[in-house]
Each structure stands twice: as C-alpha cells, then as structure tokens.
Short mmCIF file of C-alpha atoms in Angstrom, two decimals:
data_model
loop_
_atom_site.label_atom_id
_atom_site.label_comp_id
_atom_site.label_asym_id
_atom_site.label_seq_id
_atom_site.Cartn_x
_atom_site.Cartn_y
_atom_site.Cartn_z
CA MET A 4 -26.90 115.75 14.46
CA ALA A 5 -24.10 112.99 15.15
CA ASP A 6 -21.78 111.30 12.43
CA LYS A 7 -23.97 107.20 12.55
CA THR A 8 -21.56 105.71 10.20
CA LEU A 9 -21.58 101.97 10.18
CA GLN A 10 -18.25 100.17 10.71
CA ARG A 11 -17.11 96.56 9.91
CA LEU A 12 -14.84 94.45 11.09
CA ASP A 13 -13.21 92.73 8.65
CA VAL A 14 -13.65 89.56 8.95
CA GLN A 15 -10.80 86.82 7.15
CA ALA A 16 -12.69 83.96 5.64
CA GLN A 17 -11.53 81.09 6.39
CA PRO A 18 -12.41 78.45 3.91
CA ASP A 19 -11.43 75.18 5.06
CA LEU A 20 -13.45 76.42 8.84
CA VAL A 21 -16.48 77.14 6.65
CA THR A 22 -16.67 73.79 5.18
CA ARG A 23 -16.15 71.84 7.97
CA LEU A 24 -18.97 73.61 10.25
CA LEU A 25 -21.48 73.30 7.46
CA LYS A 26 -20.79 68.64 6.90
CA GLY A 27 -20.72 68.77 10.69
CA GLU A 28 -17.57 67.63 11.28
CA GLN A 29 -15.66 68.33 14.64
CA ALA A 30 -12.64 69.80 14.92
CA THR A 31 -9.61 67.66 15.10
CA PRO A 32 -8.13 68.12 19.02
CA ALA A 33 -4.74 67.93 19.71
CA GLY A 34 -4.48 65.88 21.81
CA ARG A 35 -6.66 64.51 24.83
CA PRO A 36 -7.06 66.61 27.64
CA ALA A 37 -5.95 66.14 30.94
CA ILE A 38 -9.40 65.66 33.13
CA GLY A 39 -8.07 64.89 36.83
CA PRO A 40 -9.27 65.62 40.44
CA VAL A 41 -10.65 69.59 40.89
CA PRO A 42 -8.35 70.78 43.64
CA THR A 43 -9.52 71.79 47.31
CA SER A 44 -11.37 75.08 47.32
CA SER A 45 -10.18 76.95 50.51
CA ILE A 46 -13.72 78.49 50.65
CA LEU A 47 -15.36 75.10 50.50
CA ASP A 48 -13.04 74.08 53.48
CA ARG A 49 -14.20 77.76 55.45
CA VAL A 50 -17.61 76.87 54.69
CA ARG A 51 -17.32 73.28 55.66
CA GLY A 52 -15.41 74.76 59.39
CA PHE A 53 -18.59 77.02 59.58
CA LEU A 54 -21.21 74.73 58.84
CA PRO A 55 -20.99 73.40 62.94
CA SER A 56 -21.08 76.72 64.36
CA LEU A 57 -24.37 77.49 62.32
CA GLU A 58 -25.74 73.93 63.66
CA SER A 59 -24.86 74.90 67.39
CA ALA A 60 -26.66 78.06 67.02
CA ASN A 61 -29.30 77.15 65.14
CA GLU A 62 -29.61 74.41 68.05
CA ASP A 63 -29.28 77.07 70.99
CA LEU A 64 -32.07 79.41 69.14
CA ALA A 65 -34.90 76.61 68.71
CA ARG A 66 -34.06 76.17 72.94
CA ARG A 67 -34.40 79.53 73.51
CA MET A 68 -37.51 79.85 71.02
CA ALA A 69 -38.91 77.11 73.30
CA GLU A 70 -38.28 78.70 76.37
CA GLU A 71 -38.71 82.22 76.04
CA PRO A 72 -41.72 84.60 74.52
CA ALA A 73 -42.05 84.89 71.04
CA GLN A 74 -41.56 88.71 71.08
CA ASN A 75 -37.99 88.85 72.28
CA PHE A 76 -37.59 87.07 68.20
CA ASP A 77 -39.48 89.57 66.32
CA ILE A 78 -36.36 91.52 64.48
CA GLU A 79 -39.27 93.61 62.73
CA ALA A 80 -40.36 94.99 66.51
CA ARG A 81 -36.92 95.59 67.84
CA SER A 82 -36.16 97.17 64.64
CA ALA A 83 -38.76 99.73 64.75
CA ARG A 84 -37.77 100.02 68.80
CA LEU A 85 -34.11 100.64 67.90
CA TRP A 86 -34.70 103.85 65.49
CA MET A 87 -37.55 105.38 67.92
CA ALA A 88 -34.72 105.02 70.79
#
C-alpha cells in the first residue's frame, strides 16, 4: 500500500497578529485607498452596440410571427427535418 505520511506546513506564529485578531482590532491601513470611477469596459460598449440590432430582430420576428403560420417558427420540428434530410 502507498505510504500515507502526513505532511504539515510549518507556519510561524505571529503573536501580534493573533492577539489583535482575538481582541477584534483591525489592521491599520498604510493609507487611504484610491477609489474612483471604474473605467469603461470594451465588452460593455460592444453589448450596448448590439442591443439595438437585437431589438430590431425581435421586432422583425414578432411581425413575422403575426403574419406567418406558427409551424414556420417551430425550431424542434425544423431541427428534426434537417436531421432526416
């Protein structure tokens, strides 16, 4: 059977840290963090550019669904026909 020895990491004790944590004290930050506006994401710009074309396609689909028979929009039946062809 394989050797199942347990290895332990040697963690050096930090008594100051342990004492502060037990007392509930917060670590003192080196300075105030720099908080500002988040830069614009290129993905967000691409999504914003895509939304108008998605809206237009949805309107076109709704118009076609009102004019054409429902069987033209049954994607399961269409997929089955493609596999049988």
